[in-house]
PDB file of N, CA, C, O and CB in Angstrom:
ATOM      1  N   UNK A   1     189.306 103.566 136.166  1.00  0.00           N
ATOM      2  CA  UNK A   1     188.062 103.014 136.678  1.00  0.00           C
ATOM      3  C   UNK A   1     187.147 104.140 137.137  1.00  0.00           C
ATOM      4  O   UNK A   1     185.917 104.097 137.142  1.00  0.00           O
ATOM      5  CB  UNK A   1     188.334 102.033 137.830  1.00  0.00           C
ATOM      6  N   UNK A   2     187.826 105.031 137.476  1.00  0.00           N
ATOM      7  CA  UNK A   2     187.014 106.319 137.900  1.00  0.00           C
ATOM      8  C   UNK A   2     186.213 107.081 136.728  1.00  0.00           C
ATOM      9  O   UNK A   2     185.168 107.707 136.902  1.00  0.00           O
ATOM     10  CB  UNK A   2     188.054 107.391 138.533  1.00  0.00           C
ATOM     11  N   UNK A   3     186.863 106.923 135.551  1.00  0.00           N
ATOM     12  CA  UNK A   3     186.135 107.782 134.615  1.00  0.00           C
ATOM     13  C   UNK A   3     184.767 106.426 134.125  1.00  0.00           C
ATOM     14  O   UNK A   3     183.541 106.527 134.092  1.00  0.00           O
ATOM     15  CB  UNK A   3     187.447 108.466 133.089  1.00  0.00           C
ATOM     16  N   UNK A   4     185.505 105.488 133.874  1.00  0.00           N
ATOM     17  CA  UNK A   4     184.124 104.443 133.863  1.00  0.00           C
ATOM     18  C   UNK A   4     183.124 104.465 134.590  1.00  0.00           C
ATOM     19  O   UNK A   4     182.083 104.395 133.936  1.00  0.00           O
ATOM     20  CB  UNK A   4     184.322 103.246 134.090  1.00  0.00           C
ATOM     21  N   UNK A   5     182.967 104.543 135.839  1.00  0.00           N
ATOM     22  CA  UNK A   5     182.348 104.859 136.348  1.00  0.00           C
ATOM     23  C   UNK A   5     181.639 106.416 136.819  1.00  0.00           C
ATOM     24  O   UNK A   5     180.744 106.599 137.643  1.00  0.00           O
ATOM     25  CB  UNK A   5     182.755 104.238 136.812  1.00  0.00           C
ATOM     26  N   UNK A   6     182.124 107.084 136.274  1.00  0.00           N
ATOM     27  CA  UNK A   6     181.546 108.636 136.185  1.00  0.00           C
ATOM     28  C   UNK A   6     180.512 108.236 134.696  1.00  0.00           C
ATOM     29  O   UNK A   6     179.372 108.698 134.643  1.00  0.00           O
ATOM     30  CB  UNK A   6     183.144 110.182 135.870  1.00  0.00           C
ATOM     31  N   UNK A   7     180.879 107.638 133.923  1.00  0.00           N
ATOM     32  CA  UNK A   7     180.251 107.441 132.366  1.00  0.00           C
ATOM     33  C   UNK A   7     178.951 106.868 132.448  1.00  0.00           C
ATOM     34  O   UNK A   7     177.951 107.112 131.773  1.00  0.00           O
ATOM     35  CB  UNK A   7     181.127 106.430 131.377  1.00  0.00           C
ATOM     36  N   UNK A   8     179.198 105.738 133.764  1.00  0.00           N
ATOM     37  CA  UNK A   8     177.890 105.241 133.729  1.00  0.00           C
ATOM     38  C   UNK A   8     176.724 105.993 134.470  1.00  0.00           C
ATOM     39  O   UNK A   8     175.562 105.995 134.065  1.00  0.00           O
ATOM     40  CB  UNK A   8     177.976 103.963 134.220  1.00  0.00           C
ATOM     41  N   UNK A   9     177.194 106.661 135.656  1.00  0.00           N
ATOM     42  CA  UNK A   9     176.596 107.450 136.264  1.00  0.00           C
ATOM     43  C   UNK A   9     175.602 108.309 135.237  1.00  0.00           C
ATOM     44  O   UNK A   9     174.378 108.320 135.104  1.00  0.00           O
ATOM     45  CB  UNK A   9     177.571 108.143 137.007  1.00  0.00           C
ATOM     46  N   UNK A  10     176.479 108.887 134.699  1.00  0.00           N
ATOM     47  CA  UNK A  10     176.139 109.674 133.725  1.00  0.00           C
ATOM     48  C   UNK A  10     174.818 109.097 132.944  1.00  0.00           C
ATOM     49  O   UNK A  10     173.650 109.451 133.102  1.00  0.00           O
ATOM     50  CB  UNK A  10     177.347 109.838 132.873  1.00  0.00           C
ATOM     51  N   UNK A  11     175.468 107.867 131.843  1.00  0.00           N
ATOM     52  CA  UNK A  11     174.164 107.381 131.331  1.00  0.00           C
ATOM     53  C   UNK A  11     172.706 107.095 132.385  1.00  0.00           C
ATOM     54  O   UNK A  11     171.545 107.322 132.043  1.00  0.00           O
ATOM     55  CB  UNK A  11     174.595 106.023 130.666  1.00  0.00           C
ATOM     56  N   UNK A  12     173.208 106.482 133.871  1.00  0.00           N
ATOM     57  CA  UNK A  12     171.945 106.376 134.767  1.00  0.00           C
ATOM     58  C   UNK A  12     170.913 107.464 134.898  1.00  0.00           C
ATOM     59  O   UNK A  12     169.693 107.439 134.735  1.00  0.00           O
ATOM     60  CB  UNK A  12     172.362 106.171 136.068  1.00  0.00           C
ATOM     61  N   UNK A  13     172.038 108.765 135.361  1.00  0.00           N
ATOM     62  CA  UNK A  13     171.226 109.613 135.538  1.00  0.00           C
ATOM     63  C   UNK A  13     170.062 110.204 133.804  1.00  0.00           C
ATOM     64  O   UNK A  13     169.026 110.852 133.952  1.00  0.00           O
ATOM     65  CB  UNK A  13     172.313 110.715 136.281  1.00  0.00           C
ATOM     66  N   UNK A  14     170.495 109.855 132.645  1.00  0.00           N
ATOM     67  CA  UNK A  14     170.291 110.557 131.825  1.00  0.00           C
ATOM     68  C   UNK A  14     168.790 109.177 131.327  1.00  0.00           C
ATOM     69  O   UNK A  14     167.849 109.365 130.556  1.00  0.00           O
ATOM     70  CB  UNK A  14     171.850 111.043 130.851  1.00  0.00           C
ATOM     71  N   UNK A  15     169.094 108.035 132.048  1.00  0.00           N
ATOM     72  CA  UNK A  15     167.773 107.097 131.559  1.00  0.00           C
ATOM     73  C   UNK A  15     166.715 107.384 133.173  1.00  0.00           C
ATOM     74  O   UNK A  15     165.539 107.033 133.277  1.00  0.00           O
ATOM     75  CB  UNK A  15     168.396 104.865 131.207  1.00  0.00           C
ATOM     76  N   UNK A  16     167.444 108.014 134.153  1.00  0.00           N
ATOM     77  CA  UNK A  16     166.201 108.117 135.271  1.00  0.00           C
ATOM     78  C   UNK A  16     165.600 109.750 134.856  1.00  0.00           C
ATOM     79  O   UNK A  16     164.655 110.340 135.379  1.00  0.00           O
ATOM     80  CB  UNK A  16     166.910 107.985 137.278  1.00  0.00           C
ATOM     81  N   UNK A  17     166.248 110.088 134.054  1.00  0.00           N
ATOM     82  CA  UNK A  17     165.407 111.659 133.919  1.00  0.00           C
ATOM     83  C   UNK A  17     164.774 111.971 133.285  1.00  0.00           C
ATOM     84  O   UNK A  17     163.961 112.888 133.397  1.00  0.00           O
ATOM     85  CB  UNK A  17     165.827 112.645 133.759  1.00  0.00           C
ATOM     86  N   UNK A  18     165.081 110.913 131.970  1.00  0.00           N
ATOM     87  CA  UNK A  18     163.619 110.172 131.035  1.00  0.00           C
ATOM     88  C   UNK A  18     162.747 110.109 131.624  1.00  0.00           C
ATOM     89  O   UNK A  18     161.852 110.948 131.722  1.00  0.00           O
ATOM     90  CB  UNK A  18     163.548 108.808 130.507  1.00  0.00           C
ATOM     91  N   UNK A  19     162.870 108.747 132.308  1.00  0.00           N
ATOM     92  CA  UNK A  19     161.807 108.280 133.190  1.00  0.00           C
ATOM     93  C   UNK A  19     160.844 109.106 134.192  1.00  0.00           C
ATOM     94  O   UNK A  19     159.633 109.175 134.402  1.00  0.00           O
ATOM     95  CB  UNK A  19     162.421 107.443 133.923  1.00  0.00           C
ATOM     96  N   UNK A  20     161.953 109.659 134.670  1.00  0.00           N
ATOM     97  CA  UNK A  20     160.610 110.764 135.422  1.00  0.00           C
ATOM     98  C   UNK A  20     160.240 112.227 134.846  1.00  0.00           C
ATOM     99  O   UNK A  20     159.585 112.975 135.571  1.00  0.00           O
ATOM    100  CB  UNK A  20     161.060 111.214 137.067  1.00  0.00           C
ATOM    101  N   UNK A  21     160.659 112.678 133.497  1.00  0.00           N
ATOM    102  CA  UNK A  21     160.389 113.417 132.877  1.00  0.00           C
ATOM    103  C   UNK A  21     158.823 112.978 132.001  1.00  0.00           C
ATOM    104  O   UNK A  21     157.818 113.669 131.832  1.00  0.00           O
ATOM    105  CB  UNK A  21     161.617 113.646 132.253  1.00  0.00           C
ATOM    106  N   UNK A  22     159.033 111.983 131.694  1.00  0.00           N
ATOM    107  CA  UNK A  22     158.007 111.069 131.044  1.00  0.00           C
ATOM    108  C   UNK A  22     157.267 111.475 129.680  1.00  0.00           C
ATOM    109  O   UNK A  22     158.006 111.119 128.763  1.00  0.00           O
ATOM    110  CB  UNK A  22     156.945 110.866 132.049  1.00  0.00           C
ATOM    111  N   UNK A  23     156.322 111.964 129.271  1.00  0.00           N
ATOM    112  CA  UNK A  23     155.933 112.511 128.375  1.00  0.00           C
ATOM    113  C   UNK A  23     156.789 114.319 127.686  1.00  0.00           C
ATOM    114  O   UNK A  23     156.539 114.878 126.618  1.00  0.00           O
ATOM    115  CB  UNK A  23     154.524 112.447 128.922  1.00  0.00           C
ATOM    116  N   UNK A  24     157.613 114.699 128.610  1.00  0.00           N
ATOM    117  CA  UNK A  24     158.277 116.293 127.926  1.00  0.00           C
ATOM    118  C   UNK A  24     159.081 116.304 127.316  1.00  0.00           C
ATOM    119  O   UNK A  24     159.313 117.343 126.698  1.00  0.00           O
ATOM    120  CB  UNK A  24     158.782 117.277 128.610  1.00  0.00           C
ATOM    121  N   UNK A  25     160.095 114.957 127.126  1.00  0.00           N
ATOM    122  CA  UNK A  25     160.752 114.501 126.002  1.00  0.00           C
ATOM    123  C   UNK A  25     161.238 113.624 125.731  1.00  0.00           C
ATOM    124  O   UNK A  25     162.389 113.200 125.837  1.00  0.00           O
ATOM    125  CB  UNK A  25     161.364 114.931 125.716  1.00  0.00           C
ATOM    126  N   UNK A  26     160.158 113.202 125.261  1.00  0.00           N
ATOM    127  CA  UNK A  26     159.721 112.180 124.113  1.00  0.00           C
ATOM    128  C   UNK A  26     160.162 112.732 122.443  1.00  0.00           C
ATOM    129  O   UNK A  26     160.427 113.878 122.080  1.00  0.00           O
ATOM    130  CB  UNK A  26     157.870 112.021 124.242  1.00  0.00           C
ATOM    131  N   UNK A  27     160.138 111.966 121.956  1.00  0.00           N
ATOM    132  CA  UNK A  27     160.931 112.518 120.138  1.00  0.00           C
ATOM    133  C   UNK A  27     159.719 112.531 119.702  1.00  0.00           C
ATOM    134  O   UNK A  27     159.600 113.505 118.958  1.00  0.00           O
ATOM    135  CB  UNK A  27     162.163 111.338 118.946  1.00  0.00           C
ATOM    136  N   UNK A  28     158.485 111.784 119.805  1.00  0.00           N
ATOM    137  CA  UNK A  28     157.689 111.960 119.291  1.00  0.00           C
ATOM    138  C   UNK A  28     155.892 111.753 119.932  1.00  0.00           C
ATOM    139  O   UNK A  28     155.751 110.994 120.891  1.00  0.00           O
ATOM    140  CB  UNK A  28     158.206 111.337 118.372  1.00  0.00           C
ATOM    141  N   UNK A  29     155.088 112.199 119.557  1.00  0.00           N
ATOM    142  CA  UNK A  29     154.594 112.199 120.527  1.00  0.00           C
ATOM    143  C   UNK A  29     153.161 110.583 119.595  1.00  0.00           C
ATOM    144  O   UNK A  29     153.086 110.138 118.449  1.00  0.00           O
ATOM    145  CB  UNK A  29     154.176 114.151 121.118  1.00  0.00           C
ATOM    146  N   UNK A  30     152.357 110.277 120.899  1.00  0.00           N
ATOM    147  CA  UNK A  30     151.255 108.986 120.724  1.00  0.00           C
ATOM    148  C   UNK A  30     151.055 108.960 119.345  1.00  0.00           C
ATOM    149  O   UNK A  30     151.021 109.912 118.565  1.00  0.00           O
ATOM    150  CB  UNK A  30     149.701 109.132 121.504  1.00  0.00           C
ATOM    151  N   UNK A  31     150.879 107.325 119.048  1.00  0.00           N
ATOM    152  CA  UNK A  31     150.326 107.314 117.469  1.00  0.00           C
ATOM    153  C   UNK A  31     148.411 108.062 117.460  1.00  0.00           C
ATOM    154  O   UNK A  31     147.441 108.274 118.188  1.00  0.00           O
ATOM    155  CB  UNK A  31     150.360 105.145 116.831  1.00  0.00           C
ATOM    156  N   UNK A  32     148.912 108.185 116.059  1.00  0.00           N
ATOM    157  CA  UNK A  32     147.489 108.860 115.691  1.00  0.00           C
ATOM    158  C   UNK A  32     146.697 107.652 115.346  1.00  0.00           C
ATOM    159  O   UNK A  32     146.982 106.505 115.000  1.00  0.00           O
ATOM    160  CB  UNK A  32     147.504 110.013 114.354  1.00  0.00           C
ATOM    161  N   UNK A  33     145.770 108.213 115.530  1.00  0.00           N
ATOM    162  CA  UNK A  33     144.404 107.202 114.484  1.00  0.00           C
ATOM    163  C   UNK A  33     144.881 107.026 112.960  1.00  0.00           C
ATOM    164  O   UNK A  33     144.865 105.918 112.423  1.00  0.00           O
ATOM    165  CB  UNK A  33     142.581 108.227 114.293  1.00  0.00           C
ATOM    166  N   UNK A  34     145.236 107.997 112.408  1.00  0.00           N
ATOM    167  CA  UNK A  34     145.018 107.999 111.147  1.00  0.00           C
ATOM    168  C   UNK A  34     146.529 107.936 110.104  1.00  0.00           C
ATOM    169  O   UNK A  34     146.908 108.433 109.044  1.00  0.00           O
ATOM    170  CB  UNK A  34     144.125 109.276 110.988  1.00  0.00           C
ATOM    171  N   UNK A  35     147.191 106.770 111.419  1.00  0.00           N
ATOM    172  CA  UNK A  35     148.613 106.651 110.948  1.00  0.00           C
ATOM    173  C   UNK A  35     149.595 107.255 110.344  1.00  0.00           C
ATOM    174  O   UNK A  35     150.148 106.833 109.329  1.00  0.00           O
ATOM    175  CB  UNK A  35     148.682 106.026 110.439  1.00  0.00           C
ATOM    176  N   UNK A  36     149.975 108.687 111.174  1.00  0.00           N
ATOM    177  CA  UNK A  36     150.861 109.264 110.921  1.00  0.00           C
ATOM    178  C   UNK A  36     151.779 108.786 111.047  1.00  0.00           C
ATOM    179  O   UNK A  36     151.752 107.733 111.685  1.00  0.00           O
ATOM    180  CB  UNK A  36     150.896 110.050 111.265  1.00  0.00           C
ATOM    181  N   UNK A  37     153.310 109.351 110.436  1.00  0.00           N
ATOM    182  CA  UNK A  37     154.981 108.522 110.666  1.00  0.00           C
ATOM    183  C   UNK A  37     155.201 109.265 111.991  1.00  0.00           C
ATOM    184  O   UNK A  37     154.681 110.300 112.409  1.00  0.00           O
ATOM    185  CB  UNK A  37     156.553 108.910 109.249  1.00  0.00           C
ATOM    186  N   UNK A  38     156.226 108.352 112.600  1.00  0.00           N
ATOM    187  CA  UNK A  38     156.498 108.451 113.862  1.00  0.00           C
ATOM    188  C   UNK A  38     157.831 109.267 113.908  1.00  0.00           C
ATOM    189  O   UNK A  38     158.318 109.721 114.943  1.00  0.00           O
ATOM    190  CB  UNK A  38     156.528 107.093 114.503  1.00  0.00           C
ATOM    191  N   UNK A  39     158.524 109.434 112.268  1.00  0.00           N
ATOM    192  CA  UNK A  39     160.052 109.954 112.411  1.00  0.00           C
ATOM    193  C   UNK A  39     159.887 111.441 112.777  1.00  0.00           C
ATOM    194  O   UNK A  39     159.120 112.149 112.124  1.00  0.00           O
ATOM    195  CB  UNK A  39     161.022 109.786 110.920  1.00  0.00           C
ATOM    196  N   UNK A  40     160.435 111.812 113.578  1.00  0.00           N
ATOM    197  CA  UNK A  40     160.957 113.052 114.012  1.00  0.00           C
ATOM    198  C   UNK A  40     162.268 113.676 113.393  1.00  0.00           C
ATOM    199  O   UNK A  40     163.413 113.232 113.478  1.00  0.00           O
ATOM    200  CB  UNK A  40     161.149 112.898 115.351  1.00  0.00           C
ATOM    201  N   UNK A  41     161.767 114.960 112.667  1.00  0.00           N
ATOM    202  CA  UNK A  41     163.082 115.328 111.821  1.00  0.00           C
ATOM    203  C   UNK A  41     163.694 116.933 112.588  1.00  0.00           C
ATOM    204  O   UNK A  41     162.989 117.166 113.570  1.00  0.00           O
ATOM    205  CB  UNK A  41     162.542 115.559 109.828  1.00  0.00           C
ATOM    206  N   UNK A  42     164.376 117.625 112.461  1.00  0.00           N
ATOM    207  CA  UNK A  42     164.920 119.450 112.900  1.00  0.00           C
ATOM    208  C   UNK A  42     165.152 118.967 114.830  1.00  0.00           C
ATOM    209  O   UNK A  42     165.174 118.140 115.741  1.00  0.00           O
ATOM    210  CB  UNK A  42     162.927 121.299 112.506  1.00  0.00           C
ATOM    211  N   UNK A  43     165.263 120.247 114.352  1.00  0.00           N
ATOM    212  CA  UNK A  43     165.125 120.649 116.149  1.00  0.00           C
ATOM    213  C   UNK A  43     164.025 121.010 116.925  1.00  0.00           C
ATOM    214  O   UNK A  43     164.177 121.916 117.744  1.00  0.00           O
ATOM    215  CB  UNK A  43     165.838 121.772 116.520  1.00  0.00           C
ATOM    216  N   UNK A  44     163.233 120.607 116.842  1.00  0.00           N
ATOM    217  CA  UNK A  44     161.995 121.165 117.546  1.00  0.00           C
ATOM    218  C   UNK A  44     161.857 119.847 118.866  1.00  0.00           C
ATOM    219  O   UNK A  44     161.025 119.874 119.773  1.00  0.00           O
ATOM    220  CB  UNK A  44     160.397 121.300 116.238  1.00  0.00           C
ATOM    221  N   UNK A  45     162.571 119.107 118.720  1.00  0.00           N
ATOM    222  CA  UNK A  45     162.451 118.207 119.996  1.00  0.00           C
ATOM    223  C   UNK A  45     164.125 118.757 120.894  1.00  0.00           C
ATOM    224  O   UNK A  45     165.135 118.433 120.268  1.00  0.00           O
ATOM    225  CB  UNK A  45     162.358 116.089 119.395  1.00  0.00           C
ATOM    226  N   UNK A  46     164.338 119.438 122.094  1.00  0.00           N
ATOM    227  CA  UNK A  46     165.010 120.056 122.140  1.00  0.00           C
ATOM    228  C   UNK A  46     165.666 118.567 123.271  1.00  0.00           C
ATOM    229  O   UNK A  46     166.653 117.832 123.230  1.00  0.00           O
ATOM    230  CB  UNK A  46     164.591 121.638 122.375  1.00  0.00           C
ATOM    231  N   UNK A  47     164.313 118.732 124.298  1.00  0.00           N
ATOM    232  CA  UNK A  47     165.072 117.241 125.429  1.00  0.00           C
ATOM    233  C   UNK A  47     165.011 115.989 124.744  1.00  0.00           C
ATOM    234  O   UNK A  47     165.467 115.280 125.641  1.00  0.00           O
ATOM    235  CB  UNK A  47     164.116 116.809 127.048  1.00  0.00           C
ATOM    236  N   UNK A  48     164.814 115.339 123.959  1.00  0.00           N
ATOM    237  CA  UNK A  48     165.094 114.310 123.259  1.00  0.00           C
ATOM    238  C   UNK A  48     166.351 114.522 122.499  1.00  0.00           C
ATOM    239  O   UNK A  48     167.388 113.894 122.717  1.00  0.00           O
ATOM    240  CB  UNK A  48     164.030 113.998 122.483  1.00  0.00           C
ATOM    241  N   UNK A  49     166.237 115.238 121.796  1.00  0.00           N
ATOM    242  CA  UNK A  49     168.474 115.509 121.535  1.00  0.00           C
ATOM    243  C   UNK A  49     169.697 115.626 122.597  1.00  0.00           C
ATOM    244  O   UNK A  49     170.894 115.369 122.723  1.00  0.00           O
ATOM    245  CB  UNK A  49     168.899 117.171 120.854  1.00  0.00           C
ATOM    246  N   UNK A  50     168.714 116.120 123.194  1.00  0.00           N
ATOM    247  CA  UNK A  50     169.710 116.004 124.293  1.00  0.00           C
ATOM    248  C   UNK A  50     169.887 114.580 125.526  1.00  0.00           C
ATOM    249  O   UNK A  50     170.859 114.066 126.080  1.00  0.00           O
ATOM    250  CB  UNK A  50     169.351 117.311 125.065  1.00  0.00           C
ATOM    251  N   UNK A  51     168.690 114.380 125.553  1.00  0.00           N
ATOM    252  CA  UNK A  51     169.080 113.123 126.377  1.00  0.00           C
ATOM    253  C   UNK A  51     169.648 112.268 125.419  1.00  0.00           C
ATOM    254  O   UNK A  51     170.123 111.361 126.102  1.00  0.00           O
ATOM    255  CB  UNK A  51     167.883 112.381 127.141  1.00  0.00           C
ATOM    256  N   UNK A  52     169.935 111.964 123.958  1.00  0.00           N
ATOM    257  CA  UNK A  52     169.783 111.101 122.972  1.00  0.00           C
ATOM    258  C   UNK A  52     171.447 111.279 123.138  1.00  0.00           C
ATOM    259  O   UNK A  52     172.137 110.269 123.278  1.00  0.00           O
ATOM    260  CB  UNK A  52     168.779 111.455 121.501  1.00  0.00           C
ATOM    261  N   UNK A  53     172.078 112.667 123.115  1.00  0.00           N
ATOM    262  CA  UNK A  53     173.413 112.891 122.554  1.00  0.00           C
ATOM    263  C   UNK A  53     173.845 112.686 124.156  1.00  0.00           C
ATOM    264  O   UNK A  53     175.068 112.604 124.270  1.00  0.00           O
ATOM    265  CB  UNK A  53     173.794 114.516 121.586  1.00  0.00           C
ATOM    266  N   UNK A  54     173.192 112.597 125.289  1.00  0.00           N
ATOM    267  CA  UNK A  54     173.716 112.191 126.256  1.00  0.00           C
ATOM    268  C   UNK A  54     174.276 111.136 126.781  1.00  0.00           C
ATOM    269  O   UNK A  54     175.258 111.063 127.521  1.00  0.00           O
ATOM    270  CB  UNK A  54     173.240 112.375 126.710  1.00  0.00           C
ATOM    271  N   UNK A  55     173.346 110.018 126.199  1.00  0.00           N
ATOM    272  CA  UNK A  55     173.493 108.740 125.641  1.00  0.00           C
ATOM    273  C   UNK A  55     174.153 108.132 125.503  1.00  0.00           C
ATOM    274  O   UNK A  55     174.820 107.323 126.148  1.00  0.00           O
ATOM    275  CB  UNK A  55     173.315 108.547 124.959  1.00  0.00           C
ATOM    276  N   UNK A  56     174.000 108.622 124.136  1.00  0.00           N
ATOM    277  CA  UNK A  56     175.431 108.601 122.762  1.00  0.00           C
ATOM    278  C   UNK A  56     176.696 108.644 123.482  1.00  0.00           C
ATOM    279  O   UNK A  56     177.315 107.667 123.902  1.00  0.00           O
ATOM    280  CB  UNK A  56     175.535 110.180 121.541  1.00  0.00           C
ATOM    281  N   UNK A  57     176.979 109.715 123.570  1.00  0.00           N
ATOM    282  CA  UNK A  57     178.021 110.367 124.252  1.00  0.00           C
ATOM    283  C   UNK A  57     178.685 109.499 125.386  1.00  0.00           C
ATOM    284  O   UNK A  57     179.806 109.081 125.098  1.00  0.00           O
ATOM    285  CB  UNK A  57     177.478 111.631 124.806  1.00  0.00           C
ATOM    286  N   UNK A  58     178.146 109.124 126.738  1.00  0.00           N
ATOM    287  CA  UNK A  58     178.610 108.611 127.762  1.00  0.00           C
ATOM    288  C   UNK A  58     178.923 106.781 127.579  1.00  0.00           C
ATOM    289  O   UNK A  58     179.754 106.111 128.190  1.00  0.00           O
ATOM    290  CB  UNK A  58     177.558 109.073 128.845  1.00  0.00           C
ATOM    291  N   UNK A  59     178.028 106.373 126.623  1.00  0.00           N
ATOM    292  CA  UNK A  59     178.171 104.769 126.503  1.00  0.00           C
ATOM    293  C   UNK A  59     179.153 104.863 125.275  1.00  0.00           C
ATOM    294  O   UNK A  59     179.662 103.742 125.257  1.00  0.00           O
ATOM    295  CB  UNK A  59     176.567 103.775 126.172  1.00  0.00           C
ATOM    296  N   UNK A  60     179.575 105.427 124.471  1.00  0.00           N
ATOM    297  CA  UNK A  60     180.890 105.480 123.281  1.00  0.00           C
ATOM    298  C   UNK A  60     181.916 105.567 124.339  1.00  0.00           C
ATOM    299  O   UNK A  60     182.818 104.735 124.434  1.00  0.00           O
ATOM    300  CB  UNK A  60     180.989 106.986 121.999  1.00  0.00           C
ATOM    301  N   UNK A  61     181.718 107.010 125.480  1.00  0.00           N
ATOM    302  CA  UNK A  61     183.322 107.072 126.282  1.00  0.00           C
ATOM    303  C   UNK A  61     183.456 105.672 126.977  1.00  0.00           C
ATOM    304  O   UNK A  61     184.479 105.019 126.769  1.00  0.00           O
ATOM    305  CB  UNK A  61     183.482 108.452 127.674  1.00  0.00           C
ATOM    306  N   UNK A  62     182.368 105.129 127.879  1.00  0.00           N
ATOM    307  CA  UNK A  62     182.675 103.834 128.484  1.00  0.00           C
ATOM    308  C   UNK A  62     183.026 102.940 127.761  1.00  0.00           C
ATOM    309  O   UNK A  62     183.863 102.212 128.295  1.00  0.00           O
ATOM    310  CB  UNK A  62     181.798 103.330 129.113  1.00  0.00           C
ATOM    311  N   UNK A  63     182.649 102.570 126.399  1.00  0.00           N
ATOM    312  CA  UNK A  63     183.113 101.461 125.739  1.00  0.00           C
ATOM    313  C   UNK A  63     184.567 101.602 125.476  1.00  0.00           C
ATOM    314  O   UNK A  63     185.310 100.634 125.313  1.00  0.00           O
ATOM    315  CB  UNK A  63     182.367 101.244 124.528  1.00  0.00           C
ATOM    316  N   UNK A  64     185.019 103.090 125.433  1.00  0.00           N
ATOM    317  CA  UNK A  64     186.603 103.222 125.187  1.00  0.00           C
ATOM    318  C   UNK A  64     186.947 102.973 126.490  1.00  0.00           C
ATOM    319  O   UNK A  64     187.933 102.283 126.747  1.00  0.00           O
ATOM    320  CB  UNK A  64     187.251 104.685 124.598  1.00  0.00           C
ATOM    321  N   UNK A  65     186.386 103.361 127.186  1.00  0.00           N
ATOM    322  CA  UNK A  65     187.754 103.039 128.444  1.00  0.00           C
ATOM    323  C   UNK A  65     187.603 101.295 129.063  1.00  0.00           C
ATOM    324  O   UNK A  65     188.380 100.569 129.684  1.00  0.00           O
ATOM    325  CB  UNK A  65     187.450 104.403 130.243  1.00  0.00           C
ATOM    326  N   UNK A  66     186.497 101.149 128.641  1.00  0.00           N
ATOM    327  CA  UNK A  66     186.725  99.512 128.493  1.00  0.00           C
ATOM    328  C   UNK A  66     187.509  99.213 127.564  1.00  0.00           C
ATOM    329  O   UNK A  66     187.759  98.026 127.773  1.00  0.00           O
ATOM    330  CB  UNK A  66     185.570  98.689 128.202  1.00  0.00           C
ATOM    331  N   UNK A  67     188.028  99.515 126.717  1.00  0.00           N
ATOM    332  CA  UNK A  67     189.144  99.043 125.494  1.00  0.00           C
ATOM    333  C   UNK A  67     190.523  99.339 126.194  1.00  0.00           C
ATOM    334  O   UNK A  67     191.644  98.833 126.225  1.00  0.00           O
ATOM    335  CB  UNK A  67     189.014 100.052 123.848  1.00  0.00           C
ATOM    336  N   UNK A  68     189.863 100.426 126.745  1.00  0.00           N
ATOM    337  CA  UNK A  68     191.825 101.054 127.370  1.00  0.00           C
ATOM    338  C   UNK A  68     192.094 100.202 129.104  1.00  0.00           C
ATOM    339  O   UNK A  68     193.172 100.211 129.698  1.00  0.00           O
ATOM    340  CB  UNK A  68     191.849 103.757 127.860  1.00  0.00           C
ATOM    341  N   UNK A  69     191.053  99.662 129.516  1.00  0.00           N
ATOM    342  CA  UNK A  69     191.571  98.829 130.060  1.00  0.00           C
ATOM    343  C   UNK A  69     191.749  97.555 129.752  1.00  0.00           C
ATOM    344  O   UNK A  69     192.363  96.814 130.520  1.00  0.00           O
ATOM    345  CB  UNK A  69     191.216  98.895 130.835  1.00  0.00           C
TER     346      UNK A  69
END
């Protein structure tokens, strides 16, 4: 129960640092006028991979240790 709860922590902290990070990483940035695509491809978004694989990462471990309990 302890690591479940370290997991979620984890994801909390990684959706409140979005939030107050706000516009510095973002994957992509406001639509254009002139309807550009919104997909973001490489590495040039450095805090959006990372909050993304932070994510990733902490809600896969919680769903396992919800299985393992």
């Amino acid at each position: 129960i302890i690591f479940l709860s370290g997991c979620y922590t984890a994801v909390a902290v990684a959706y409140i640092a979005g939030f107050l990070l706000e516009d510095r990483v973002v994957c992509n940035d406001k639509f254009a006028e002139d309807g550009a695509r919104t997909v973001a491809q490489g590495t040039k978004k450095e805090g959006c991979t990372i909050l993304f694989m932070m994510l990733y990462f902490f809600s896969m471990a919680s769903s396992i240790w919800w299985v393992i309990l």
